[in-house]
Coordinates of C-alpha atoms in Angstrom, one line a residue:
M40 CA -8.8 19.2 23.5
H41 CA -7.8 21.7 20.8
A42 CA -8.3 20.6 17.2
K43 CA -4.7 21.5 16.4
H44 CA -3.6 19.1 19.2
H45 CA -5.2 16.3 17.3
Q46 CA -3.7 17.4 14.0
L47 CA -0.3 17.4 15.6
M48 CA -0.7 14.0 17.2
N49 CA -2.1 12.5 13.9
F50 CA 0.9 14.0 12.0
L51 CA 3.4 12.4 14.4
L52 CA 1.5 9.1 14.5
N53 CA 1.9 8.9 10.7
Q54 CA 5.7 9.1 11.0
N55 CA 5.9 5.7 12.8
G56 CA 8.2 6.9 15.5
A57 CA 10.5 9.1 13.4
Y58 CA 11.5 12.5 14.8
V59 CA 10.1 15.6 13.2
S60 CA 11.5 19.1 13.7
A61 CA 9.4 21.9 15.3
T62 CA 9.8 23.9 12.1
T63 CA 8.3 21.1 10.0
L64 CA 5.4 20.7 12.4
A65 CA 4.8 24.4 12.5
E66 CA 4.7 24.6 8.7
S67 CA 2.3 21.7 8.5
L68 CA -0.1 23.2 11.1
N69 CA 0.4 26.8 10.0
V70 CA 1.6 28.0 13.4
T71 CA 4.8 29.1 15.0
D72 CA 7.6 26.9 16.4
R73 CA 6.7 28.3 19.9
T74 CA 3.1 27.4 19.5
I75 CA 4.2 23.8 18.6
R76 CA 6.2 23.6 21.8
N77 CA 3.2 24.9 23.8
Y78 CA 0.9 22.3 22.1
I79 CA 3.3 19.5 23.0
K80 CA 3.5 20.7 26.6
E81 CA -0.4 20.8 26.9
I82 CA -0.7 17.3 25.2
N83 CA 1.7 15.7 27.6
Q84 CA 0.0 17.3 30.6
N85 CA -3.6 16.5 29.6
C86 CA -3.4 13.2 27.7
S87 CA -2.7 10.0 29.5
D88 CA -2.6 7.8 26.4
I89 CA 0.0 9.6 24.4
T90 CA 3.5 11.0 25.3
I91 CA 5.4 13.1 22.9
I92 CA 9.2 12.9 23.5
S93 CA 11.9 15.3 22.2
S94 CA 15.5 15.1 21.1
T95 CA 17.9 17.2 19.1
L96 CA 16.2 15.7 16.0
G97 CA 12.8 17.1 16.9
Y98 CA 9.6 15.4 18.3
A99 CA 8.1 11.9 18.1
I100 CA 5.4 9.9 19.8
K101 CA 6.8 7.2 22.1
Q102 CA 7.3 4.1 20.0
E103 CA 5.2 1.7 22.1
Q104 CA 2.2 4.1 21.9
I105 CA 2.1 4.0 18.1
V106 CA -1.0 2.0 17.0
P107 CA -2.2 1.0 13.5
H108 CA -4.9 2.9 11.6
N109 CA -4.2 6.2 13.3
D110 CA -7.0 5.3 15.7
F111 CA -6.5 7.7 18.6
V112 CA -9.7 9.4 19.6
N113 CA -10.8 11.9 22.3
D114 CA -14.1 11.9 24.2
Q115 CA -16.0 13.8 21.5
E116 CA -14.6 11.6 18.7
M117 CA -15.5 8.5 20.7
E118 CA -19.1 9.8 21.1
D119 CA -19.3 10.6 17.4
A120 CA -18.0 7.1 16.5
L121 CA -20.5 5.4 18.8
L122 CA -23.3 7.4 17.3
D123 CA -22.3 6.4 13.8
C124 CA -22.5 2.7 14.9
R125 CA -25.9 3.3 16.5
I126 CA -27.2 4.9 13.3
I127 CA -25.8 2.0 11.2
K128 CA -27.5 -0.6 13.5
Y129 CA -30.7 1.4 13.4
L130 CA -30.8 1.7 9.6
M131 CA -29.3 -1.6 8.5
N132 CA -32.5 -3.6 9.3
K133 CA -35.1 -0.9 8.3
K134 CA -36.9 -1.7 5.1
E135 CA -38.7 1.7 4.9
Y136 CA -37.5 5.3 4.8
T137 CA -36.9 6.9 8.2
S138 CA -37.0 10.6 9.0
Y139 CA -34.1 12.5 10.6
D140 CA -36.5 13.5 13.4
E141 CA -37.3 9.8 14.2
I142 CA -33.5 9.0 14.5
A143 CA -32.9 12.2 16.5
D144 CA -35.7 11.2 19.0
T145 CA -34.4 7.7 19.2
F146 CA -30.9 8.7 20.2
F147 CA -31.7 12.1 21.9
Y148 CA -29.8 14.3 19.5
S149 CA -31.0 17.2 17.4
P150 CA -32.1 16.6 13.8
Q151 CA -29.2 18.9 12.7
T152 CA -26.7 16.7 14.5
I153 CA -28.1 13.6 13.0
R154 CA -28.1 15.1 9.5
S155 CA -24.5 16.2 9.9
R156 CA -23.4 12.7 11.2
I157 CA -25.1 11.0 8.3
Q158 CA -23.4 13.2 5.8
K159 CA -20.0 12.3 7.2
L160 CA -21.1 8.7 7.5
T161 CA -21.9 8.6 3.8
M162 CA -18.4 9.9 2.9
N163 CA -16.7 7.4 5.2
I164 CA -18.7 4.5 3.7
H165 CA -17.6 5.6 0.2
A166 CA -13.9 5.7 1.4
L167 CA -14.2 2.1 2.6
G168 CA -15.1 0.9 -0.8
L169 CA -18.2 -1.0 0.5
D170 CA -21.3 -1.3 -1.7
V171 CA -23.6 0.4 0.8
Q172 CA -25.5 3.6 0.1
I173 CA -27.6 5.9 2.3
D174 CA -30.4 7.0 0.0
T175 CA -32.0 10.3 0.9
K176 CA -35.4 11.4 -0.5
V177 CA -37.2 14.7 0.2
F178 CA -40.3 14.3 2.4
K179 CA -39.5 10.5 2.9
G180 CA -36.3 10.6 4.8
I181 CA -33.3 8.2 4.5
K182 CA -32.8 4.4 3.9
M183 CA -29.7 2.3 3.9
N184 CA -29.3 0.2 0.7
G185 CA -27.0 -2.7 0.3
S186 CA -26.7 -6.4 0.7
E187 CA -26.8 -8.1 4.2
I188 CA -23.1 -9.0 3.8
Q189 CA -22.0 -5.4 3.1
K190 CA -24.1 -4.0 6.0
R191 CA -22.5 -6.5 8.4
V192 CA -19.0 -5.6 7.2
L193 CA -19.9 -1.9 7.5
L194 CA -21.0 -2.1 11.1
E195 CA -18.0 -4.3 12.1
S196 CA -15.5 -1.9 10.3
F197 CA -16.9 1.2 12.1
F198 CA -17.1 -0.4 15.5
T199 CA -13.6 -2.0 15.4
S200 CA -12.0 1.2 14.2
I201 CA -12.8 2.8 17.6
S202 CA -9.6 2.8 19.7
V203 CA -10.2 0.9 23.0
K204 CA -7.6 -0.6 25.3
K205 CA -7.5 -4.4 25.3
E206 CA -8.2 -4.7 29.0
V207 CA -11.5 -3.0 28.8
Y208 CA -12.6 -4.1 25.4
K209 CA -15.0 -6.8 26.5
D210 CA -16.9 -4.3 28.7
F211 CA -16.9 -1.9 25.8
V212 CA -18.5 -4.5 23.5
V213 CA -21.1 -5.4 26.1
S214 CA -22.1 -1.8 26.3
G215 CA -22.0 -1.2 22.5
F216 CA -24.2 -4.2 21.7
N217 CA -26.5 -4.4 24.8
S218 CA -29.5 -3.7 22.7
W219 CA -28.7 -6.6 20.4
V220 CA -27.3 -9.4 22.5
D221 CA -27.1 -10.3 26.2
A222 CA -23.9 -9.9 28.1
T223 CA -23.6 -13.7 28.5
I224 CA -23.6 -14.1 24.7
V225 CA -20.7 -11.6 24.4
E226 CA -18.8 -13.5 27.1
A227 CA -19.5 -16.8 25.2
V228 CA -18.2 -15.3 21.9
F229 CA -15.0 -14.1 23.5
R230 CA -14.5 -17.5 25.2
I231 CA -15.1 -19.3 21.9
V232 CA -12.7 -17.0 19.9
D233 CA -10.1 -17.5 22.6
M234 CA -10.5 -21.3 22.3
V235 CA -10.3 -21.2 18.4
N236 CA -7.3 -18.9 18.6
K237 CA -5.4 -21.4 20.8
E238 CA -6.6 -24.6 19.1
Y239 CA -5.6 -23.4 15.6
E240 CA -2.6 -21.4 16.7
L241 CA -3.8 -18.3 14.9
N242 CA -1.8 -15.8 17.0
L243 CA -4.5 -13.2 16.4
E244 CA -3.3 -9.7 16.8
F245 CA -5.7 -7.5 18.7
S246 CA -7.2 -5.7 15.7
M247 CA -8.0 -9.1 14.0
Y248 CA -9.3 -10.4 17.3
K249 CA -11.7 -7.4 17.5
K250 CA -12.9 -8.0 14.0
M251 CA -13.7 -11.7 14.5
T252 CA -15.5 -11.2 17.8
I253 CA -17.7 -8.3 16.6
Q254 CA -18.6 -10.1 13.3
L255 CA -19.7 -13.2 15.3
I256 CA -21.9 -11.0 17.6
I257 CA -23.4 -9.3 14.5
I258 CA -24.0 -12.7 12.9
I259 CA -25.8 -14.1 16.0
H260 CA -28.1 -11.1 16.1
Q261 CA -28.9 -10.9 12.4
I262 CA -29.6 -14.7 12.0
N263 CA -31.8 -14.8 15.1
H264 CA -33.8 -11.9 13.7
Q265 CA -34.1 -13.5 10.2
H266 CA -31.8 -11.0 8.5
L267 CA -29.9 -13.6 6.4
V268 CA -27.2 -13.3 3.8
E269 CA -28.2 -14.2 0.2
I270 CA -25.5 -16.6 -0.9
E271 CA -26.1 -19.8 -2.8
S272 CA -25.4 -22.7 -0.4
E273 CA -23.8 -24.6 -3.3
E274 CA -20.7 -22.5 -2.9
C275 CA -20.1 -24.6 0.3
G276 CA -18.8 -27.4 -1.9
S277 CA -16.1 -25.1 -3.3
L278 CA -14.9 -24.1 0.1
V279 CA -14.8 -27.5 1.9
S280 CA -11.0 -27.9 1.2
F281 CA -10.2 -24.5 2.7
K282 CA -8.7 -24.7 6.2
E283 CA -11.1 -21.9 7.2
F284 CA -14.0 -24.2 6.6
E285 CA -12.7 -26.4 9.4
V286 CA -12.5 -23.4 11.7
V287 CA -16.1 -22.4 10.8
E288 CA -17.3 -25.9 11.7
T289 CA -15.6 -25.6 15.1
L290 CA -17.3 -22.2 15.6
Q291 CA -20.6 -23.6 14.4
K292 CA -20.4 -26.4 16.9
H293 CA -19.6 -24.1 19.9
L294 CA -22.1 -21.4 18.9
C295 CA -25.1 -23.8 18.4
D296 CA -26.6 -22.8 21.8
Y297 CA -26.9 -19.2 20.6
V298 CA -27.5 -19.4 16.8
N299 CA -28.1 -21.9 14.0
I300 CA -25.5 -21.1 11.4
I301 CA -27.1 -22.6 8.2
N302 CA -25.4 -23.3 4.9
G303 CA -25.6 -19.8 3.3
E304 CA -24.2 -18.3 6.6
V305 CA -21.5 -20.9 6.7
V306 CA -20.4 -19.7 3.2
F307 CA -20.3 -16.1 4.4
L308 CA -18.3 -16.9 7.5
V309 CA -15.8 -19.0 5.6
N310 CA -15.3 -16.2 3.1
Y311 CA -15.0 -13.7 6.0
L312 CA -12.3 -15.7 7.7
I313 CA -10.4 -16.0 4.4
S314 CA -10.6 -12.2 4.1
L315 CA -8.9 -11.9 7.5
Q316 CA -5.8 -13.7 6.1
L317 CA -5.6 -15.9 9.2
D318 CA -2.3 -17.5 10.1
L319 CA -3.4 -21.1 9.3
E320 CA -1.1 -24.0 8.6
E321 CA -1.8 -26.2 5.5
A322 CA -2.8 -23.2 3.5
Q323 CA -2.5 -25.2 0.2
I324 CA -5.9 -26.2 -1.1
E325 CA -6.7 -29.5 -2.6
H326 CA -9.2 -30.1 -5.5
K327 CA -9.0 -26.6 -6.9
D328 CA -11.5 -25.6 -9.6
T329 CA -9.5 -26.2 -12.8
T330 CA -11.3 -23.4 -14.7
I331 CA -10.4 -20.8 -12.1
M332 CA -6.8 -22.0 -11.9
S333 CA -6.3 -21.9 -15.7
K334 CA -7.6 -18.3 -15.7
I335 CA -5.2 -17.3 -12.9
E336 CA -2.2 -19.0 -14.5
A337 CA -3.1 -17.2 -17.8
I338 CA -2.9 -13.9 -15.9
L339 CA 0.5 -14.8 -14.4
W340 CA 1.8 -15.8 -17.9
Q341 CA 0.6 -12.5 -19.3
V342 CA 2.3 -10.5 -16.5
E343 CA 5.5 -12.4 -17.0
K344 CA 5.5 -11.5 -20.7
V345 CA 5.0 -7.8 -19.9
Y346 CA 7.5 -7.4 -17.0
G347 CA 9.9 -10.2 -17.5
V348 CA 9.3 -11.3 -13.9
P349 CA 9.0 -15.2 -13.6
T350 CA 5.5 -15.2 -12.1
F351 CA 4.6 -18.2 -14.3
S352 CA 7.7 -20.0 -15.6
E353 CA 9.2 -20.7 -12.1
S354 CA 6.9 -23.2 -10.5
R355 CA 7.4 -22.2 -6.9
F356 CA 6.4 -18.6 -7.6
R357 CA 3.5 -19.6 -9.8
S358 CA 2.3 -22.0 -7.1
N359 CA 2.5 -19.4 -4.3
I360 CA 0.8 -16.6 -6.2
S361 CA -1.9 -18.7 -7.8
N362 CA -2.7 -20.3 -4.5
H363 CA -3.0 -16.9 -2.9
I364 CA -5.2 -15.5 -5.7
Y365 CA -7.4 -18.6 -5.7
R366 CA -8.0 -18.1 -1.9
I367 CA -9.1 -14.5 -2.2
I368 CA -11.3 -14.9 -5.3
Y369 CA -14.1 -16.2 -3.2
P370 CA -14.3 -13.3 -0.6
V371 CA -13.7 -10.6 -3.1
S372 CA -16.5 -12.0 -5.2
H373 CA -18.8 -11.0 -2.3
N374 CA -16.9 -7.6 -2.0
L375 CA -15.4 -8.6 1.4
L376 CA -12.4 -6.4 2.2
I377 CA -9.1 -8.3 2.5
Y378 CA -7.7 -7.4 5.9
N379 CA -4.2 -5.9 5.7
P380 CA -3.0 -3.3 8.2
F381 CA 0.3 -2.6 6.3
V382 CA -1.0 -1.3 3.0
K383 CA 0.7 2.1 3.3
E384 CA 4.1 0.6 4.1
A385 CA 3.9 -1.9 1.2
K386 CA 2.8 0.9 -1.2
S387 CA 5.8 3.1 -0.4
Q388 CA 8.6 0.6 0.3
Y389 CA 7.7 -1.8 -2.5
F390 CA 6.4 0.7 -5.0
F391 CA 7.6 -1.1 -8.1
S392 CA 6.3 -4.4 -6.9
F393 CA 3.0 -2.6 -6.0
S394 CA 2.8 -1.4 -9.6
I395 CA 3.2 -4.9 -11.0
A396 CA 0.6 -6.1 -8.4
S397 CA -1.8 -3.4 -9.6
H398 CA -1.5 -4.8 -13.1
I399 CA -2.3 -8.3 -11.8
A400 CA -5.3 -6.8 -9.9
L401 CA -6.7 -5.2 -13.1
L402 CA -6.4 -8.5 -15.0
I403 CA -8.2 -10.3 -12.1
E404 CA -10.9 -7.7 -12.1
K405 CA -11.5 -8.2 -15.8
E406 CA -11.4 -12.0 -15.7
F407 CA -13.5 -12.6 -12.6
L408 CA -15.7 -9.4 -12.6
V409 CA -14.6 -8.5 -9.0
E410 CA -13.1 -5.4 -7.4
I411 CA -9.6 -5.6 -6.0
Q412 CA -8.8 -3.1 -3.3
D413 CA -5.3 -1.8 -2.2
S414 CA -5.3 -4.1 0.8
E415 CA -5.2 -7.1 -1.6
I416 CA -2.8 -5.5 -4.1
A417 CA -0.4 -5.1 -1.1
Y418 CA -0.4 -8.9 -0.6
L419 CA 0.3 -9.4 -4.3
A420 CA 3.1 -6.9 -4.0
Y421 CA 4.7 -9.0 -1.2
H422 CA 4.8 -12.0 -3.6
I423 CA 6.3 -9.9 -6.4
Q424 CA 8.9 -8.5 -4.1
V425 CA 10.0 -12.0 -3.1
I426 CA 10.5 -12.8 -6.8
L427 CA 12.5 -9.6 -7.4
D428 CA 14.7 -10.2 -4.3
S429 CA 15.5 -13.7 -5.5
Q430 CA 16.7 -12.7 -8.9
S431 CA 20.5 -12.4 -9.3
K432 CA 21.2 -8.8 -10.5
K433 CA 22.7 -8.5 -14.0
K434 CA 26.3 -7.4 -14.3
I435 CA 27.7 -5.1 -16.9
K436 CA 29.3 -7.1 -19.7
T437 CA 32.9 -5.7 -20.0
I438 CA 35.7 -6.2 -22.4
I439 CA 39.3 -5.2 -21.5
L440 CA 41.3 -3.8 -24.4
Y441 CA 45.1 -3.8 -24.4
H442 CA 47.8 -2.6 -26.8
R443 CA 50.6 -4.9 -25.5
G444 CA 51.2 -7.2 -22.6
Y445 CA 48.4 -9.8 -22.7
E446 CA 49.5 -11.6 -19.5
R447 CA 49.8 -8.4 -17.5
T448 CA 46.4 -7.3 -18.8
K449 CA 44.8 -10.6 -17.6
L450 CA 46.1 -9.9 -14.1
L451 CA 44.8 -6.4 -14.2
A452 CA 41.4 -7.7 -15.4
S453 CA 41.2 -9.9 -12.3
K454 CA 42.1 -6.9 -10.1
I455 CA 39.3 -4.8 -11.7
T456 CA 36.7 -7.5 -11.1
T457 CA 37.8 -7.7 -7.4
Y458 CA 37.3 -3.9 -7.1
F459 CA 34.0 -3.8 -9.0
D460 CA 31.6 -6.6 -8.4
E461 CA 29.2 -5.0 -10.9
L462 CA 31.4 -5.9 -13.8
D463 CA 31.4 -9.2 -15.7
V464 CA 34.7 -9.3 -17.7
C465 CA 33.7 -11.3 -20.8
N466 CA 37.0 -11.1 -22.7
V467 CA 40.4 -9.5 -23.0
E468 CA 41.0 -8.3 -26.5
K469 CA 43.8 -6.6 -28.4
Y470 CA 43.0 -3.1 -29.6
S471 CA 43.7 -2.0 -33.2
L472 CA 42.8 1.1 -35.1
D473 CA 40.0 -0.8 -37.0
Y474 CA 38.5 -2.2 -33.8
V475 CA 34.7 -2.2 -33.9
F476 CA 32.9 -1.2 -30.7
S477 CA 29.5 -2.5 -29.7
H478 CA 26.9 -0.7 -27.5
N479 CA 26.3 -4.0 -25.7
Y480 CA 29.6 -3.8 -23.7
L481 CA 31.6 -1.5 -21.5
Y482 CA 35.2 -1.2 -22.7
I483 CA 38.1 -0.5 -20.4
G484 CA 41.2 0.4 -22.4
I485 CA 44.7 -0.2 -20.8
N486 CA 47.5 2.1 -22.0
L487 CA 45.9 2.4 -25.4
V488 CA 47.9 4.2 -28.1
A489 CA 45.9 6.6 -30.3
A490 CA 42.7 5.8 -28.4
P491 CA 39.5 6.8 -30.2
K492 CA 37.5 9.9 -29.2
G493 CA 33.8 10.1 -28.4
I494 CA 33.2 6.5 -27.5
E495 CA 30.8 6.9 -24.5
N496 CA 31.2 3.3 -23.3
L497 CA 35.0 3.4 -23.3
I498 CA 37.1 4.1 -20.2
L499 CA 40.8 4.7 -20.6
I500 CA 43.1 3.8 -17.6
Q501 CA 46.7 3.1 -17.0
S502 CA 48.2 -0.3 -16.1
A503 CA 49.4 1.0 -12.8
F504 CA 45.6 1.1 -11.8
Q505 CA 46.0 4.0 -9.4
S506 CA 43.3 5.7 -7.4
S507 CA 42.5 8.1 -10.3
D508 CA 41.8 5.0 -12.5
I509 CA 39.5 3.5 -9.9
K510 CA 37.6 6.8 -9.6
K511 CA 37.1 6.9 -13.4
I512 CA 35.4 3.5 -13.4
R513 CA 33.4 4.2 -10.3
F514 CA 32.2 7.6 -11.7
Y515 CA 31.1 5.8 -14.9
L516 CA 29.2 3.1 -12.9
E517 CA 27.5 5.7 -10.7
S518 CA 26.5 7.8 -13.8
Q519 CA 24.7 4.7 -15.2
N520 CA 22.4 4.8 -12.1
S521 CA 21.9 8.6 -12.3
I522 CA 18.3 9.4 -12.1
I523 CA 17.8 13.0 -11.3
E524 CA 20.3 15.0 -13.4
Q525 CA 18.4 14.3 -16.7
S526 CA 15.0 15.0 -15.2
A527 CA 12.7 18.0 -16.1
I528 CA 11.6 19.9 -13.0
Y529 CA 8.7 22.4 -12.9
W530 CA 7.1 24.6 -10.2
L531 CA 3.3 24.7 -10.7
Q532 CA 0.0 25.8 -9.0
E533 CA -2.6 23.1 -9.8
N534 CA -5.7 22.0 -7.9
S535 CA -6.1 18.3 -8.7
P536 CA -4.0 15.2 -9.6
E537 CA -5.5 15.2 -13.1
Q538 CA -4.4 18.8 -13.7
M539 CA -1.0 18.2 -12.2
I540 CA -0.3 15.1 -14.3
Y541 CA -1.5 16.7 -17.5
Q542 CA 0.4 19.9 -17.1
L543 CA 3.7 18.1 -16.3
L544 CA 3.3 15.9 -19.4
R545 CA 2.3 18.9 -21.6
L546 CA 5.3 20.9 -20.5
N547 CA 7.6 17.9 -21.4
D548 CA 5.7 17.1 -24.7
Q549 CA 4.6 13.7 -23.3
E550 CA 0.8 14.1 -23.4
T551 CA 0.5 10.8 -25.1
F552 CA 1.1 9.1 -21.8
Y553 CA -1.8 10.8 -20.0
P554 CA -4.5 8.1 -20.7
S555 CA -2.1 5.3 -19.6
I556 CA -1.1 7.2 -16.4
M557 CA -4.7 7.9 -15.5
K558 CA -5.5 4.2 -16.1
R559 CA -2.9 3.4 -13.5
E560 CA -4.3 6.0 -11.1
R561 CA -7.7 4.4 -11.3
I562 CA -6.4 1.0 -10.3
S563 CA -4.7 2.5 -7.2
Y564 CA -3.6 6.0 -6.4
T565 CA 0.1 6.5 -6.7
S566 CA 0.5 8.7 -3.6
I567 CA 2.9 7.1 -1.1
G568 CA 2.7 9.5 1.9
N569 CA 5.1 12.2 3.0
S570 CA 3.4 14.6 0.4
V571 CA 4.8 12.5 -2.5
A572 CA 3.1 10.9 -5.5
I573 CA 4.8 8.8 -8.3
P574 CA 2.5 8.6 -11.3
H575 CA 3.6 6.3 -14.1
P576 CA 2.0 4.6 -17.1
Y577 CA 0.0 1.4 -16.8
F578 CA 2.6 -1.1 -18.0
E579 CA 1.6 -2.9 -21.1
K580 CA 3.6 -4.3 -24.0
E581 CA 5.0 -0.9 -25.2
V582 CA 8.8 -0.4 -24.9
F583 CA 9.3 2.9 -23.1
K584 CA 12.3 5.2 -23.0
E585 CA 13.1 6.3 -19.5
S586 CA 12.0 9.8 -18.6
I587 CA 11.5 11.6 -15.3
I588 CA 9.3 14.7 -14.9
I589 CA 9.2 16.3 -11.5
G590 CA 6.6 18.8 -10.3
V591 CA 6.5 20.9 -7.2
N592 CA 3.1 22.3 -6.5
K593 CA 2.7 25.6 -4.6
Q594 CA 0.4 24.0 -2.1
P595 CA -0.6 20.4 -1.3
I596 CA -3.5 18.8 -3.3
V597 CA -5.7 15.9 -2.3
W598 CA -4.4 12.7 -4.0
G599 CA -6.5 9.7 -2.9
N600 CA -6.2 9.6 0.8
E601 CA -3.1 11.7 1.0
F602 CA -2.0 15.3 0.5
V603 CA 0.6 15.7 -2.2
Q604 CA 3.0 18.5 -3.1
L605 CA 5.9 16.7 -4.8
V606 CA 5.0 14.7 -7.9
I607 CA 7.5 12.5 -9.7
I608 CA 6.2 11.2 -13.1
Y609 CA 8.3 8.2 -14.1
I610 CA 8.2 6.9 -17.7
P611 CA 9.9 3.5 -17.4
S612 CA 12.7 2.1 -19.4
S613 CA 12.5 -1.3 -21.1
D614 CA 15.0 -2.7 -18.4
I615 CA 13.0 -4.1 -15.4
E616 CA 16.1 -3.8 -13.1
R617 CA 16.4 -0.1 -14.0
N618 CA 12.8 0.4 -13.2
E619 CA 13.2 -1.4 -9.8
Y620 CA 16.3 0.8 -9.1
A621 CA 14.4 4.0 -10.0
F622 CA 11.4 3.3 -7.7
A623 CA 13.7 2.2 -4.9
E624 CA 15.7 5.5 -5.2
F625 CA 12.5 7.6 -5.2
F626 CA 11.4 5.9 -2.0
Q627 CA 14.8 6.3 -0.3
K628 CA 15.0 10.0 -1.1
T629 CA 11.5 10.8 0.0
K630 CA 10.9 8.4 3.0
S631 CA 11.6 11.3 5.4
I632 CA 9.1 14.2 5.6
E633 CA 12.1 16.4 6.4
N634 CA 13.8 15.6 3.2
V635 CA 10.6 16.2 1.2
R636 CA 10.2 19.6 2.8
Q637 CA 13.7 20.5 1.7
L638 CA 13.0 19.4 -1.9
V639 CA 9.7 21.3 -2.0
H640 CA 11.4 24.5 -0.8
A641 CA 14.0 24.4 -3.6
H642 CA 13.8 27.3 -6.0
S643 CA 15.7 26.0 -8.9
K644 CA 16.6 22.8 -10.7
E645 CA 20.2 23.1 -9.5
E646 CA 19.1 23.5 -5.9
F647 CA 16.7 20.6 -6.1
I648 CA 19.3 18.3 -7.6
N649 CA 21.9 19.3 -5.0
I650 CA 19.4 18.6 -2.2
W651 CA 18.4 15.3 -3.8
N652 CA 22.0 14.1 -4.2
H653 CA 22.9 15.0 -0.6
I654 CA 19.9 13.1 1.0

């Protein structure tokens, strides 16, 4: 199948069922609209797994065919993926250097093909964040360096990323591991996982089911060939109160005919199951390590002081987050990846929560000397979002001013609060020429005589309260939420995130924020998909004044795992609700690739703002 076909399918798969116009697809693939229509016709004729449907809105992949991880592969990609797994299996237990020719002879490929696959394999390993390296030495060959745990996780990650239909998966595993274990062992592993799934009501989704079965098969082979994990068995005592420990005991009992899972291996398997985030009841852990808990609670207290979010002071939130962090400290200490298939969604939809969670992640890394990946930050973001959703939104404190007619003004005040739920009418006061206004209130003046000029937080209306008066108040309230009008917008041609961020800050005389913004980028890239990135400073104790700097780059640049063309630098305000509103607006305005395309094609600030306000 044509390479452009796969680019087209991958692009549509990333839209999660949303329709995309032929024009947008053509621009993305650098072809004509007619070519796009021909591609779609050819894909639908030749591909049995994917169907592209059309409507007046454009094209989309049939909803039920959308699978996580963008894991559609063709025959060549399948062959390449299987070769990667064979190479990993071959290298992971080799203690000496191996030549490319030896690997090529083993798998019946040319040395050039093997060299090419290993180069790509090295890049993919780096992208996973695993502590495994393929060391290359001239005249000696190659060797895989890394701990036994990291090698096992590497093999499992690569094998389970291959897209295989559920009904043929067992046969696929038998074929993929026939050089390691007998088919009867594979059958037994599947049967045992099915039993555990039912007994503990895990409701394993297929991707998680694949990970568990493959890791057990790898464990059986590695233990039986004396390739053991190096974990202190004393850690067992810290994990006994975890529900996952009970699951491992059950697995241990049913796998005893095939492998002897000793204490160090028990520790690894418990940590591995914790990393999968299984749907286990009784997740609360008794007899927690008090030292670890005190460190976690100190982190939550520090985060609350910075953001004003009750991560510590409200016991239910403190309990939920600290319990979650306590659970994941153990697997991340062994650099086990926390399984989360919805990282991208969390990062884009809950961007403000993700930013707070990134701060927590950095503090955890410093305190426990571990590395926290985006998959775990996303879980922390869910907890933060629950807190934000639970908080009652602040209302605007309002004072009604009148010249005469106190009783009538009181009635009108009730009418105003009925129309505008955002207002909290604190008092009704009589206006005089020496009246002193405060910046802490919104003032609504009723039939005021000789009303003062230039008071920004004063709205003058008539007691009749007609539609024109309602519009005045509504316009004021909407202007308080205005984000885009005061922003600076630039059109640039940069080649990297670092260059883009620095130039935008320089053009707006805000270079002092560069170190803090780059610190935030190092925690987790701020690209959110749809060609958009929202860089912002790492939140600490500074009080910021809100500022928005927008950059449209002439061409997309690589930003983490995304391509980005629209960059929105947000310098936050000191008001946490304002920041939450701003990030929510950025997401709403850019969640459609069609809308982003329109914004990127704007040629002036006025055109950009007009498009933004009409999205």
